[in-house]
mmCIF file of C-alpha atoms in Angstrom:
data_model
loop_
_atom_site.group_PDB
_atom_site.id
_atom_site.type_symbol
_atom_site.label_atom_id
_atom_site.label_comp_id
_atom_site.label_asym_id
_atom_site.label_seq_id
_atom_site.Cartn_x
_atom_site.Cartn_y
_atom_site.Cartn_z
ATOM 1 C CA GLN A 1 0.000 0.000 0.000
ATOM 2 C CA VAL A 2 1.519 3.272 -1.113
ATOM 3 C CA GLN A 3 1.140 6.176 1.275
ATOM 4 C CA LEU A 4 1.923 9.836 0.723
ATOM 5 C CA VAL A 5 2.335 12.124 3.716
ATOM 6 C CA GLU A 6 2.632 15.881 3.306
ATOM 7 C CA SER A 7 4.218 18.244 5.794
ATOM 8 C CA GLY A 8 5.503 21.793 5.977
ATOM 9 C CA GLY A 9 2.299 23.778 5.722
ATOM 10 C CA GLY A 10 1.478 26.643 8.025
ATOM 11 C CA LEU A 11 0.649 30.313 8.384
ATOM 12 C CA VAL A 12 2.893 32.825 6.659
ATOM 13 C CA GLN A 13 2.661 36.485 5.746
ATOM 14 C CA ALA A 14 2.384 37.600 2.145
ATOM 15 C CA GLY A 15 5.807 37.648 0.544
ATOM 16 C CA GLY A 16 7.054 34.849 2.752
ATOM 17 C CA SER A 17 8.182 31.333 1.933
ATOM 18 C CA LEU A 18 7.307 27.759 2.813
ATOM 19 C CA ARG A 19 8.707 24.401 1.785
ATOM 20 C CA LEU A 20 6.296 21.502 1.519
ATOM 21 C CA SER A 21 7.511 17.936 1.706
ATOM 22 C CA CYS A 22 5.838 14.726 0.591
ATOM 23 C CA ALA A 23 7.178 11.479 2.015
ATOM 24 C CA VAL A 24 6.304 8.399 -0.015
ATOM 25 C CA SER A 25 6.194 4.930 1.511
ATOM 26 C CA GLY A 26 7.008 3.344 -1.837
ATOM 27 C CA ARG A 27 9.792 4.146 -4.290
ATOM 28 C CA THR A 28 9.231 7.543 -5.887
ATOM 29 C CA SER A 29 11.217 6.295 -8.884
ATOM 30 C CA ALA A 30 8.190 4.120 -9.664
ATOM 31 C CA PHE A 31 5.999 7.182 -10.142
ATOM 32 C CA SER A 32 5.986 9.684 -12.953
ATOM 33 C CA PRO A 33 4.879 12.263 -12.707
ATOM 34 C CA MET A 34 4.604 13.306 -9.119
ATOM 35 C CA ALA A 35 2.652 16.444 -8.538
ATOM 36 C CA TRP A 36 1.205 18.994 -6.181
ATOM 37 C CA PHE A 37 -2.409 20.124 -6.336
ATOM 38 C CA ARG A 38 -4.267 22.571 -4.119
ATOM 39 C CA GLN A 39 -7.834 23.225 -3.121
ATOM 40 C CA ALA A 40 -9.109 26.471 -1.686
ATOM 41 C CA PRO A 41 -12.421 26.669 0.206
ATOM 42 C CA GLY A 42 -15.347 26.562 -2.174
ATOM 43 C CA LYS A 43 -13.149 25.868 -5.180
ATOM 44 C CA GLU A 44 -12.204 22.815 -7.187
ATOM 45 C CA ARG A 45 -8.867 21.112 -6.750
ATOM 46 C CA GLU A 46 -6.344 22.641 -9.127
ATOM 47 C CA PHE A 47 -3.007 21.604 -10.522
ATOM 48 C CA VAL A 48 0.033 23.433 -9.155
ATOM 49 C CA ALA A 49 3.179 21.644 -10.318
ATOM 50 C CA ALA A 50 4.429 18.302 -11.604
ATOM 51 C CA ILE A 51 7.789 16.646 -12.085
ATOM 52 C CA SER A 52 8.575 13.691 -14.313
ATOM 53 C CA TRP A 53 10.998 10.842 -13.701
ATOM 54 C CA SER A 54 13.508 12.701 -15.895
ATOM 55 C CA ARG A 55 13.084 15.900 -13.825
ATOM 56 C CA ASN A 56 11.070 17.806 -16.394
ATOM 57 C CA THR A 57 8.891 20.266 -14.500
ATOM 58 C CA TYR A 58 5.510 21.814 -15.216
ATOM 59 C CA TYR A 59 3.698 24.636 -13.434
ATOM 60 C CA VAL A 60 0.385 26.416 -13.504
ATOM 61 C CA ASP A 61 0.917 29.945 -14.789
ATOM 62 C CA SER A 62 -0.003 31.584 -11.481
ATOM 63 C CA VAL A 63 2.990 30.060 -9.658
ATOM 64 C CA LYS A 64 5.656 30.167 -12.363
ATOM 65 C CA GLY A 65 8.765 31.926 -11.106
ATOM 66 C CA ARG A 66 7.644 31.597 -7.473
ATOM 67 C CA PHE A 67 7.293 27.852 -6.847
ATOM 68 C CA THR A 68 9.804 25.089 -7.515
ATOM 69 C CA ILE A 69 9.029 21.379 -7.497
ATOM 70 C CA SER A 70 11.780 18.832 -6.960
ATOM 71 C CA ARG A 71 12.123 15.146 -6.175
ATOM 72 C CA ASP A 72 14.706 13.063 -4.351
ATOM 73 C CA ASP A 73 14.247 9.449 -5.342
ATOM 74 C CA ALA A 74 16.959 8.349 -2.913
ATOM 75 C CA LYS A 75 14.835 9.713 -0.066
ATOM 76 C CA ASN A 76 11.493 8.836 -1.688
ATOM 77 C CA ALA A 77 10.362 12.425 -1.345
ATOM 78 C CA VAL A 78 8.945 15.283 -3.362
ATOM 79 C CA TYR A 79 9.183 18.930 -2.409
ATOM 80 C CA LEU A 80 7.479 22.192 -3.262
ATOM 81 C CA GLU A 81 9.458 25.319 -2.519
ATOM 82 C CA MET A 82 7.077 28.279 -2.392
ATOM 83 C CA ASN A 83 8.400 31.846 -2.442
ATOM 84 C CA SER A 84 6.750 35.254 -2.699
ATOM 85 C CA LEU A 85 3.554 33.765 -1.356
ATOM 86 C CA LYS A 86 0.291 35.591 -1.948
ATOM 87 C CA PRO A 87 -3.038 35.399 -0.097
ATOM 88 C CA GLU A 88 -4.514 33.677 -3.155
ATOM 89 C CA ASP A 89 -2.098 30.788 -2.581
ATOM 90 C CA THR A 90 -4.067 29.896 0.549
ATOM 91 C CA ALA A 91 -5.335 26.334 0.172
ATOM 92 C CA VAL A 92 -4.899 22.759 1.243
ATOM 93 C CA TYR A 93 -1.968 21.371 -0.740
ATOM 94 C CA TYR A 94 -1.989 17.734 -1.821
ATOM 95 C CA CYS A 95 0.808 15.528 -3.050
ATOM 96 C CA ALA A 96 -0.098 13.081 -5.825
ATOM 97 C CA ALA A 97 1.615 10.225 -7.627
ATOM 98 C CA ARG A 98 0.911 8.499 -10.913
ATOM 99 C CA SER A 99 2.077 4.946 -11.519
ATOM 100 C CA SER A 100 1.293 4.566 -15.220
ATOM 101 C CA GLY A 101 0.401 6.573 -18.282
ATOM 102 C CA GLY A 102 3.433 8.803 -18.385
ATOM 103 C CA ILE A 103 3.486 12.575 -18.345
ATOM 104 C CA SER A 104 0.533 13.159 -20.630
ATOM 105 C CA ASN A 105 -2.356 15.128 -19.165
ATOM 106 C CA TYR A 106 -0.329 15.744 -16.008
ATOM 107 C CA MET A 107 -2.601 18.612 -15.003
ATOM 108 C CA TYR A 108 -5.691 16.457 -14.454
ATOM 109 C CA SER A 109 -6.211 15.094 -10.957
ATOM 110 C CA THR A 110 -8.090 12.065 -12.278
ATOM 111 C CA ASN A 111 -4.834 10.748 -13.774
ATOM 112 C CA TYR A 112 -3.192 10.247 -10.374
ATOM 113 C CA ASN A 113 -3.465 6.991 -8.457
ATOM 114 C CA TYR A 114 -2.250 8.024 -5.027
ATOM 115 C CA TRP A 115 -2.918 11.045 -2.843
ATOM 116 C CA GLY A 116 -1.800 12.395 0.470
ATOM 117 C CA GLN A 117 -4.105 13.778 3.129
ATOM 118 C CA GLY A 118 -3.123 17.380 2.459
ATOM 119 C CA THR A 119 -1.410 20.162 4.376
ATOM 120 C CA GLN A 120 -2.900 23.592 5.015
ATOM 121 C CA VAL A 121 -1.117 26.679 3.708
ATOM 122 C CA THR A 122 -2.485 30.028 4.846
ATOM 123 C CA VAL A 123 -1.037 33.295 3.564
ATOM 124 C CA SER A 124 -2.090 36.418 5.427
ATOM 125 C CA SER A 125 -2.154 39.840 3.805
#
């Protein structure tokens, strides 16, 4: 049973930074892509960032230049470095992993097999 556990969320002022971590019980090298999604109150879950096995990265336009996704297959972990945070980044952030199908349609949550429980990120103005 694969488990994903997020950590690193919290309360931060606008302009601040947070680093989210996702610990995977299985081998992250078995998953491509791995991704981060977020869901704000009253809104649908949205794609944030994804990283392939070959370290190609993909971002939603609203976070480009501010967020960086990375993976450490030796530690079975995925990270999301978030800088210049804005109040509109406030959401529950979820880690996701896909075991088959490759990188195509990486932005759709339905293409991911495994999900973490989420970690709250709150950005105050």
